[in-house]
mmCIF file of C-alpha atoms and ligand atoms in Angstrom:
data_model
loop_
_atom_site.group_PDB
_atom_site.id
_atom_site.type_symbol
_atom_site.label_atom_id
_atom_site.label_comp_id
_atom_site.label_asym_id
_atom_site.label_seq_id
_atom_site.Cartn_x
_atom_site.Cartn_y
_atom_site.Cartn_z
ATOM 1 C CA MET A 1 -0.004 -0.224 -0.385
ATOM 2 C CA SER A 2 1.473 3.052 -0.749
ATOM 3 C CA THR A 3 0.349 6.105 0.887
ATOM 4 C CA ALA A 4 3.087 8.668 0.575
ATOM 5 C CA THR A 5 2.754 12.159 -1.572
ATOM 6 C CA ILE A 6 4.980 12.337 -4.701
ATOM 7 C CA ILE A 7 6.689 15.754 -4.338
ATOM 8 C CA ASP A 8 6.586 17.091 -8.412
ATOM 9 C CA GLY A 9 9.946 18.809 -8.481
ATOM 10 C CA LYS A 10 9.620 18.640 -12.390
ATOM 11 C CA ALA A 11 6.236 20.477 -12.098
ATOM 12 C CA VAL A 12 7.075 22.783 -9.813
ATOM 13 C CA ALA A 13 10.506 23.827 -11.483
ATOM 14 C CA ALA A 14 8.880 24.312 -14.738
ATOM 15 C CA ASP A 15 6.612 26.944 -13.040
ATOM 16 C CA ILE A 16 9.396 28.961 -11.498
ATOM 17 C CA ARG A 17 11.229 28.876 -14.999
ATOM 18 C CA ALA A 18 8.454 30.397 -16.400
ATOM 19 C CA GLU A 19 8.451 33.029 -13.791
ATOM 20 C CA LEU A 20 11.654 33.719 -14.174
ATOM 21 C CA ALA A 21 11.339 33.600 -18.306
ATOM 22 C CA ALA A 22 8.359 36.224 -17.386
ATOM 23 C CA ARG A 23 10.767 38.688 -15.488
ATOM 24 C CA VAL A 24 13.799 38.425 -18.124
ATOM 25 C CA ALA A 25 11.315 39.304 -21.065
ATOM 26 C CA THR A 26 10.454 42.345 -19.074
ATOM 27 C CA ILE A 27 13.965 43.033 -18.500
ATOM 28 C CA LYS A 28 14.800 42.870 -22.297
ATOM 29 C CA ARG A 29 11.949 44.979 -23.492
ATOM 30 C CA GLU A 30 13.147 47.866 -20.659
ATOM 31 C CA ARG A 31 16.923 47.408 -20.577
ATOM 32 C CA SER A 32 17.684 45.608 -24.202
ATOM 33 C CA MET A 33 20.445 43.494 -22.209
ATOM 34 C CA PRO A 34 19.510 40.276 -20.754
ATOM 35 C CA PRO A 35 21.262 38.786 -17.517
ATOM 36 C CA GLY A 36 23.995 36.428 -18.546
ATOM 37 C CA LEU A 37 25.046 33.052 -17.101
ATOM 38 C CA ALA A 38 29.073 31.819 -17.920
ATOM 39 C CA VAL A 39 29.024 27.994 -17.570
ATOM 40 C CA ILE A 40 32.480 26.181 -17.562
ATOM 41 C CA LEU A 41 33.214 23.000 -18.156
ATOM 42 C CA VAL A 42 36.608 21.322 -18.040
ATOM 43 C CA GLY A 43 37.443 17.721 -19.355
ATOM 44 C CA GLN A 44 35.304 14.806 -20.367
ATOM 45 C CA ASP A 45 33.000 13.831 -17.070
ATOM 46 C CA PRO A 46 29.634 12.256 -19.066
ATOM 47 C CA ALA A 47 27.539 13.393 -15.782
ATOM 48 C CA SER A 48 29.229 17.075 -15.942
ATOM 49 C CA GLN A 49 28.727 17.105 -19.851
ATOM 50 C CA VAL A 50 24.920 16.413 -19.253
ATOM 51 C CA TYR A 51 24.521 18.669 -16.303
ATOM 52 C CA VAL A 52 26.399 21.685 -18.486
ATOM 53 C CA ARG A 53 23.938 21.040 -21.582
ATOM 54 C CA SER A 54 21.278 21.085 -19.330
ATOM 55 C CA LYS A 55 22.105 24.596 -17.721
ATOM 56 C CA GLU A 56 23.044 26.042 -21.134
ATOM 57 C CA ARG A 57 19.584 24.527 -22.911
ATOM 58 C CA GLN A 58 17.266 25.897 -19.776
ATOM 59 C CA ALA A 59 19.044 29.425 -19.429
ATOM 60 C CA GLN A 60 18.552 30.189 -23.340
ATOM 61 C CA GLU A 61 14.751 28.813 -23.179
ATOM 62 C CA ALA A 62 14.154 31.293 -20.206
ATOM 63 C CA GLY A 63 15.737 34.076 -22.415
ATOM 64 C CA PHE A 64 19.093 34.817 -20.513
ATOM 65 C CA LYS A 65 22.116 34.879 -22.242
ATOM 66 C CA SER A 66 24.136 31.637 -21.800
ATOM 67 C CA VAL A 67 27.608 30.828 -22.746
ATOM 68 C CA ALA A 68 29.382 27.959 -21.915
ATOM 69 C CA TYR A 69 33.362 28.002 -22.074
ATOM 70 C CA ARG A 70 34.446 23.670 -22.649
ATOM 71 C CA ARG A 71 38.245 23.434 -22.162
ATOM 72 C CA PRO A 72 40.340 20.417 -22.124
ATOM 73 C CA ASP A 73 41.065 18.435 -19.053
ATOM 74 C CA ASP A 74 44.810 19.783 -19.003
ATOM 75 C CA ILE A 75 44.421 23.212 -18.682
ATOM 76 C CA SER A 76 46.789 24.481 -16.345
ATOM 77 C CA GLU A 77 44.809 26.307 -12.928
ATOM 78 C CA GLU A 78 46.380 29.736 -13.912
ATOM 79 C CA GLN A 79 44.381 29.393 -17.449
ATOM 80 C CA LEU A 80 40.940 28.413 -15.773
ATOM 81 C CA ILE A 81 41.937 31.509 -13.586
ATOM 82 C CA THR A 82 42.532 34.005 -16.218
ATOM 83 C CA LEU A 83 39.310 32.892 -17.814
ATOM 84 C CA ILE A 84 37.252 33.298 -14.840
ATOM 85 C CA GLU A 85 38.969 36.938 -14.187
ATOM 86 C CA GLY A 86 37.675 37.786 -17.472
ATOM 87 C CA LEU A 87 34.064 36.977 -17.047
ATOM 88 C CA ASN A 88 34.581 38.858 -13.590
ATOM 89 C CA GLU A 89 34.908 42.077 -15.692
ATOM 90 C CA ASP A 90 32.375 41.586 -18.263
ATOM 91 C CA PRO A 91 29.353 43.464 -17.626
ATOM 92 C CA SER A 92 27.343 41.310 -19.829
ATOM 93 C CA ILE A 93 27.677 38.423 -17.365
ATOM 94 C CA ASN A 94 25.828 38.201 -14.320
ATOM 95 C CA GLY A 95 26.704 34.651 -13.259
ATOM 96 C CA ILE A 96 29.797 32.007 -13.661
ATOM 97 C CA LEU A 97 29.421 29.099 -12.513
ATOM 98 C CA VAL A 98 32.604 26.355 -12.741
ATOM 99 C CA GLN A 99 31.051 22.263 -12.752
ATOM 100 C CA LEU A 100 32.762 20.590 -10.482
ATOM 101 C CA PRO A 101 34.520 17.899 -9.773
ATOM 102 C CA LEU A 102 37.589 19.612 -11.775
ATOM 103 C CA PRO A 103 40.549 17.491 -12.375
ATOM 104 C CA LYS A 104 42.977 16.530 -9.461
ATOM 105 C CA HIS A 105 46.021 19.137 -10.953
ATOM 106 C CA ILE A 106 43.398 21.929 -10.444
ATOM 107 C CA ASP A 107 42.529 23.349 -6.777
ATOM 108 C CA GLU A 108 38.916 23.689 -6.554
ATOM 109 C CA ALA A 109 39.125 26.104 -3.593
ATOM 110 C CA VAL A 110 41.640 28.129 -5.463
ATOM 111 C CA VAL A 111 39.170 28.342 -8.567
ATOM 112 C CA ILE A 112 35.916 29.609 -6.245
ATOM 113 C CA HIS A 113 38.051 31.925 -4.566
ATOM 114 C CA ALA A 114 38.743 33.638 -8.043
ATOM 115 C CA ILE A 115 35.087 33.988 -8.944
ATOM 116 C CA SER A 116 33.379 37.231 -7.933
ATOM 117 C CA PRO A 117 31.215 36.646 -4.880
ATOM 118 C CA GLU A 118 28.424 38.939 -6.592
ATOM 119 C CA LYS A 119 28.374 36.541 -9.663
ATOM 120 C CA ASP A 120 28.718 32.941 -7.477
ATOM 121 C CA VAL A 121 25.630 31.832 -8.730
ATOM 122 C CA ASP A 122 26.564 28.602 -7.050
ATOM 123 C CA GLY A 123 26.841 29.984 -3.477
ATOM 124 C CA PHE A 124 29.945 28.227 -2.770
ATOM 125 C CA HIS A 125 32.480 31.201 -2.245
ATOM 126 C CA PRO A 126 33.755 31.934 1.440
ATOM 127 C CA ILE A 127 32.551 35.084 1.451
ATOM 128 C CA ASN A 128 28.847 33.779 0.383
ATOM 129 C CA VAL A 129 29.121 30.646 2.835
ATOM 130 C CA GLY A 130 30.205 33.024 5.511
ATOM 131 C CA ARG A 131 26.929 35.497 4.864
ATOM 132 C CA MET A 132 24.729 32.732 4.746
ATOM 133 C CA ILE A 133 26.197 31.132 7.882
ATOM 134 C CA ALA A 134 25.468 34.598 9.879
ATOM 135 C CA GLY A 135 22.235 34.997 8.202
ATOM 136 C CA GLU A 136 23.322 37.594 6.205
ATOM 137 C CA HIS A 137 21.725 38.443 2.770
ATOM 138 C CA SER A 138 23.894 35.858 -0.002
ATOM 139 C CA LEU A 139 23.593 33.759 -3.159
ATOM 140 C CA LEU A 140 22.657 30.632 -1.737
ATOM 141 C CA PRO A 141 23.396 27.180 -3.100
ATOM 142 C CA CYS A 142 21.375 26.031 -5.899
ATOM 143 C CA THR A 143 20.485 22.447 -4.834
ATOM 144 C CA PRO A 144 19.806 23.457 -0.803
ATOM 145 C CA LEU A 145 17.956 26.073 -2.032
ATOM 146 C CA GLY A 146 15.930 23.919 -4.712
ATOM 147 C CA CYS A 147 15.150 21.595 -1.510
ATOM 148 C CA ILE A 148 13.844 24.084 0.953
ATOM 149 C CA THR A 149 11.723 25.236 -1.965
ATOM 150 C CA LEU A 150 9.982 22.488 -2.235
ATOM 151 C CA LEU A 151 9.680 21.919 1.804
ATOM 152 C CA LYS A 152 8.016 25.284 1.786
ATOM 153 C CA ARG A 153 6.017 24.412 -0.616
ATOM 154 C CA THR A 154 4.923 21.188 0.567
ATOM 155 C CA LEU A 155 4.754 21.953 4.498
ATOM 156 C CA GLY A 156 4.125 25.594 4.337
ATOM 157 C CA ASP A 157 5.656 26.961 7.771
ATOM 158 C CA LEU A 158 8.879 24.495 8.751
ATOM 159 C CA SER A 159 9.771 26.167 12.190
ATOM 160 C CA GLY A 160 9.552 23.239 15.179
ATOM 161 C CA LYS A 161 10.333 20.527 12.899
ATOM 162 C CA THR A 162 13.128 18.065 13.329
ATOM 163 C CA ALA A 163 15.148 17.584 10.491
ATOM 164 C CA VAL A 164 18.015 14.921 9.808
ATOM 165 C CA VAL A 165 20.434 15.744 6.923
ATOM 166 C CA VAL A 166 22.102 12.499 5.639
ATOM 167 C CA GLY A 167 25.663 13.566 4.506
ATOM 168 C CA ARG A 168 28.048 16.804 4.884
ATOM 169 C CA SER A 169 29.458 17.630 1.485
ATOM 170 C CA ASN A 170 29.961 21.296 1.088
ATOM 171 C CA ILE A 171 28.006 21.223 -1.961
ATOM 172 C CA VAL A 172 24.403 19.942 -0.034
ATOM 173 C CA GLY A 173 24.600 18.508 3.183
ATOM 174 C CA LYS A 174 26.251 21.499 5.038
ATOM 175 C CA PRO A 175 24.310 24.368 3.505
ATOM 176 C CA MET A 176 21.326 22.291 3.510
ATOM 177 C CA ALA A 177 21.897 22.047 7.771
ATOM 178 C CA ALA A 178 22.345 25.848 7.184
ATOM 179 C CA LEU A 179 19.070 26.569 5.585
ATOM 180 C CA LEU A 180 16.832 24.229 7.803
ATOM 181 C CA LEU A 181 18.658 26.041 10.776
ATOM 182 C CA ARG A 182 17.386 29.366 9.318
ATOM 183 C CA GLU A 183 13.935 28.204 8.924
ATOM 184 C CA ASN A 184 13.806 27.360 12.444
ATOM 185 C CA CYS A 185 13.915 23.914 12.226
ATOM 186 C CA THR A 186 16.065 21.427 14.936
ATOM 187 C CA VAL A 187 18.763 20.143 12.619
ATOM 188 C CA THR A 188 20.584 16.822 13.159
ATOM 189 C CA MET A 189 23.758 15.972 10.477
ATOM 190 C CA ALA A 190 24.130 12.775 10.282
ATOM 191 C CA HIS A 191 27.213 11.080 8.514
ATOM 192 C CA SER A 192 29.522 8.026 7.939
ATOM 193 C CA ARG A 193 30.467 8.203 11.509
ATOM 194 C CA THR A 194 27.202 8.562 13.503
ATOM 195 C CA VAL A 195 26.092 5.858 15.608
ATOM 196 C CA ASP A 196 22.578 4.507 14.957
ATOM 197 C CA LEU A 197 22.207 6.220 11.984
ATOM 198 C CA PRO A 198 18.821 4.335 11.286
ATOM 199 C CA GLY A 199 17.498 5.281 14.900
ATOM 200 C CA VAL A 200 18.306 9.190 14.253
ATOM 201 C CA CYS A 201 16.788 9.168 10.764
ATOM 202 C CA ARG A 202 13.744 7.563 12.505
ATOM 203 C CA GLY A 203 13.628 11.392 14.403
ATOM 204 C CA ALA A 204 13.030 12.794 11.932
ATOM 205 C CA ASP A 205 9.992 14.868 10.364
ATOM 206 C CA ILE A 206 12.228 16.060 7.270
ATOM 207 C CA LEU A 207 14.920 13.612 6.641
ATOM 208 C CA VAL A 208 17.400 15.009 3.533
ATOM 209 C CA ALA A 209 19.516 12.298 1.829
ATOM 210 C CA ALA A 210 22.573 13.368 0.136
ATOM 211 C CA VAL A 211 25.092 10.659 0.726
ATOM 212 C CA GLY A 212 25.638 9.297 -2.996
ATOM 213 C CA LYS A 213 24.821 5.986 -2.240
ATOM 214 C CA PRO A 214 21.819 4.094 -4.163
ATOM 215 C CA LYS A 215 19.077 3.104 -2.109
ATOM 216 C CA PHE A 216 20.805 3.903 1.296
ATOM 217 C CA ILE A 217 18.349 5.044 3.202
ATOM 218 C CA GLN A 218 15.642 2.039 4.279
ATOM 219 C CA GLY A 219 12.056 1.999 4.585
ATOM 220 C CA ASP A 220 12.311 1.293 8.126
ATOM 221 C CA TRP A 221 14.600 4.151 8.822
ATOM 222 C CA ILE A 222 11.615 6.699 7.917
ATOM 223 C CA LYS A 223 9.393 8.234 10.739
ATOM 224 C CA PRO A 224 5.802 7.149 9.390
ATOM 225 C CA GLY A 225 4.803 10.404 7.742
ATOM 226 C CA ALA A 226 7.573 12.411 7.436
ATOM 227 C CA THR A 227 8.937 14.425 4.204
ATOM 228 C CA VAL A 228 11.680 13.201 2.662
ATOM 229 C CA ILE A 229 13.546 15.219 0.327
ATOM 230 C CA ASP A 230 16.065 12.561 -2.127
ATOM 231 C CA VAL A 231 19.135 14.110 -3.609
ATOM 232 C CA GLY A 232 20.904 11.306 -4.542
ATOM 233 C CA ILE A 233 21.426 11.155 -8.770
ATOM 234 C CA ASN A 234 23.246 7.045 -8.733
ATOM 235 C CA ARG A 235 23.296 6.160 -12.146
ATOM 236 C CA VAL A 236 22.977 1.892 -11.768
ATOM 237 C CA ASP A 237 23.874 -0.402 -14.401
ATOM 238 C CA ASP A 238 21.395 -2.857 -15.987
ATOM 239 C CA GLY A 239 23.764 -5.507 -16.625
ATOM 240 C CA ASP A 240 22.648 -5.284 -20.689
ATOM 241 C CA GLY A 241 24.204 -2.385 -21.395
ATOM 242 C CA LYS A 242 21.475 0.031 -20.191
ATOM 243 C CA SER A 243 21.364 1.940 -16.908
ATOM 244 C CA HIS A 244 18.897 4.007 -14.700
ATOM 245 C CA LEU A 245 18.796 6.687 -11.887
ATOM 246 C CA VAL A 246 18.388 6.018 -8.454
ATOM 247 C CA GLY A 247 18.060 7.807 -5.440
ATOM 248 C CA ASP A 248 19.468 7.528 -1.943
ATOM 249 C CA VAL A 249 16.484 6.076 -0.498
ATOM 250 C CA ASP A 250 14.581 3.113 -1.343
ATOM 251 C CA PHE A 251 12.203 4.990 -3.008
ATOM 252 C CA ALA A 252 9.389 1.660 -3.253
ATOM 253 C CA ALA A 253 9.679 0.979 0.513
ATOM 254 C CA ALA A 254 9.751 4.741 1.369
ATOM 255 C CA LEU A 255 6.098 5.106 -0.304
ATOM 256 C CA ASP A 256 4.608 2.711 2.154
ATOM 257 C CA VAL A 257 5.966 4.827 5.411
ATOM 258 C CA ALA A 258 6.646 8.741 3.838
ATOM 259 C CA GLY A 259 4.081 11.395 4.265
ATOM 260 C CA ALA A 260 5.695 13.160 0.969
ATOM 261 C CA ILE A 261 8.818 12.208 -1.096
ATOM 262 C CA THR A 262 10.746 13.461 -3.952
ATOM 263 C CA PRO A 263 11.415 11.072 -7.082
ATOM 264 C CA VAL A 264 14.213 10.665 -8.792
ATOM 265 C CA PRO A 265 14.360 11.566 -11.188
ATOM 266 C CA GLY A 266 12.353 14.501 -11.527
ATOM 267 C CA GLY A 267 12.450 15.801 -7.794
ATOM 268 C CA VAL A 268 15.475 17.588 -6.340
ATOM 269 C CA GLY A 269 17.438 17.557 -10.032
ATOM 270 C CA PRO A 270 15.738 20.385 -11.716
ATOM 271 C CA MET A 271 14.928 22.159 -9.153
ATOM 272 C CA THR A 272 18.895 22.701 -9.050
ATOM 273 C CA ILE A 273 18.774 24.693 -12.230
ATOM 274 C CA ALA A 274 15.623 26.615 -11.561
ATOM 275 C CA MET A 275 17.476 27.962 -8.839
ATOM 276 C CA LEU A 276 21.049 28.776 -10.511
ATOM 277 C CA LEU A 277 18.493 30.532 -13.147
ATOM 278 C CA ARG A 278 16.644 32.379 -10.255
ATOM 279 C CA ASN A 279 20.572 33.565 -8.801
ATOM 280 C CA THR A 280 21.437 34.833 -12.136
ATOM 281 C CA LEU A 281 18.511 36.752 -12.249
ATOM 282 C CA GLU A 282 18.637 38.360 -8.911
ATOM 283 C CA SER A 283 22.644 38.965 -9.401
ATOM 284 C CA PHE A 284 21.321 40.912 -12.432
ATOM 285 C CA CYS A 285 18.888 42.923 -10.891
ATOM 286 C CA ARG A 286 21.478 43.931 -8.356
ATOM 287 C CA ALA A 287 24.093 44.985 -10.261
ATOM 288 C CA ASN A 288 21.570 46.800 -12.047
ATOM 289 C CA ARG A 289 19.354 48.318 -9.985
ATOM 290 C CA VAL A 290 16.250 46.578 -10.859
ATOM 291 C CA ASP A 291 13.819 45.374 -8.432
ATOM 292 C CA CYS A 292 13.721 41.749 -7.764
ATOM 293 C CA ALA A 293 11.222 41.521 -4.864
ATOM 294 C CA GLY A 294 9.512 38.317 -4.736
ATOM 295 C CA LEU A 295 12.240 36.220 -6.148
HETATM 296 N N1 GUN B 301 28.535 19.429 -9.540
HETATM 297 C C1 GUN B 301 27.519 18.917 -8.752
HETATM 298 N N2 GUN B 301 26.895 19.493 -8.716
HETATM 299 C C2 GUN B 301 27.025 20.943 -8.676
HETATM 300 C C3 GUN B 301 26.664 21.637 -8.277
HETATM 301 O O1 GUN B 301 25.519 22.424 -7.592
HETATM 302 N N3 GUN B 301 27.649 22.919 -8.951
HETATM 303 C C4 GUN B 301 28.232 23.068 -9.690
HETATM 304 N N4 GUN B 301 28.972 23.852 -10.099
HETATM 305 N N5 GUN B 301 29.166 21.919 -10.163
HETATM 306 C C5 GUN B 301 28.513 20.843 -9.447
#
């Protein structure tokens, strides 16, 4: 018996992109200059190529200027930083995103530091991370922001809810915990060294899975009626040369227990790109003193 509501991130993301496209159309009519997004991809990682193509295409479809810079994986750190510095100075570019992971010879932290915090639409620059933790205004990381948007649309006010985040990456787990705290949740960060992880998860009204392990979270780790946000995107071989995507949660088992759950694909994934476009528009509005209320 399945009871959980399936949270349709694909539909919510499409609504948000349509709202953003309407705002961009107005900006283009009034100013003749669209918001601009630059995406940098180093090397040939197949998943990164797919993500970058989606980011490029969805930005264009929403009316943004969208430029992708594809560079070979033997590019030097210095050359990459020179590219970023040029984009920092380019007034037609409001958002700069360097797709991660980068090749081993390039220091990700050095590259992220090189991006102007005002154009850091991933929200990864330490200035933006610090502002987020301090509760100041900043560009917020796209995946956690997408998760919070889905949670608020599903639950309304999140105040007082018990939230457990499984996984402590800089891209998802840590900022997710910070944003849930900002929403007045009581937050636990769980990870590979957590004692009695199933028991900790069972305490969660909101359970966020961001570990990168297929079907890691079991059905009986979920509190009945909980809201489950599955950030995992794991490609699993079917054995016949084909493959399919699964999340970090055993979705079929969770359906019987959870109150609501995001599917994979079609849950958190599409929200990440919608939030990237949102951040790029916000960065444009701030740079050009355009009102961005309600974004
Ligand atoms: N690689 C996986 N997720 C992300 C993301 O949100 N931003 C960037 N830049 N790279 C990623």
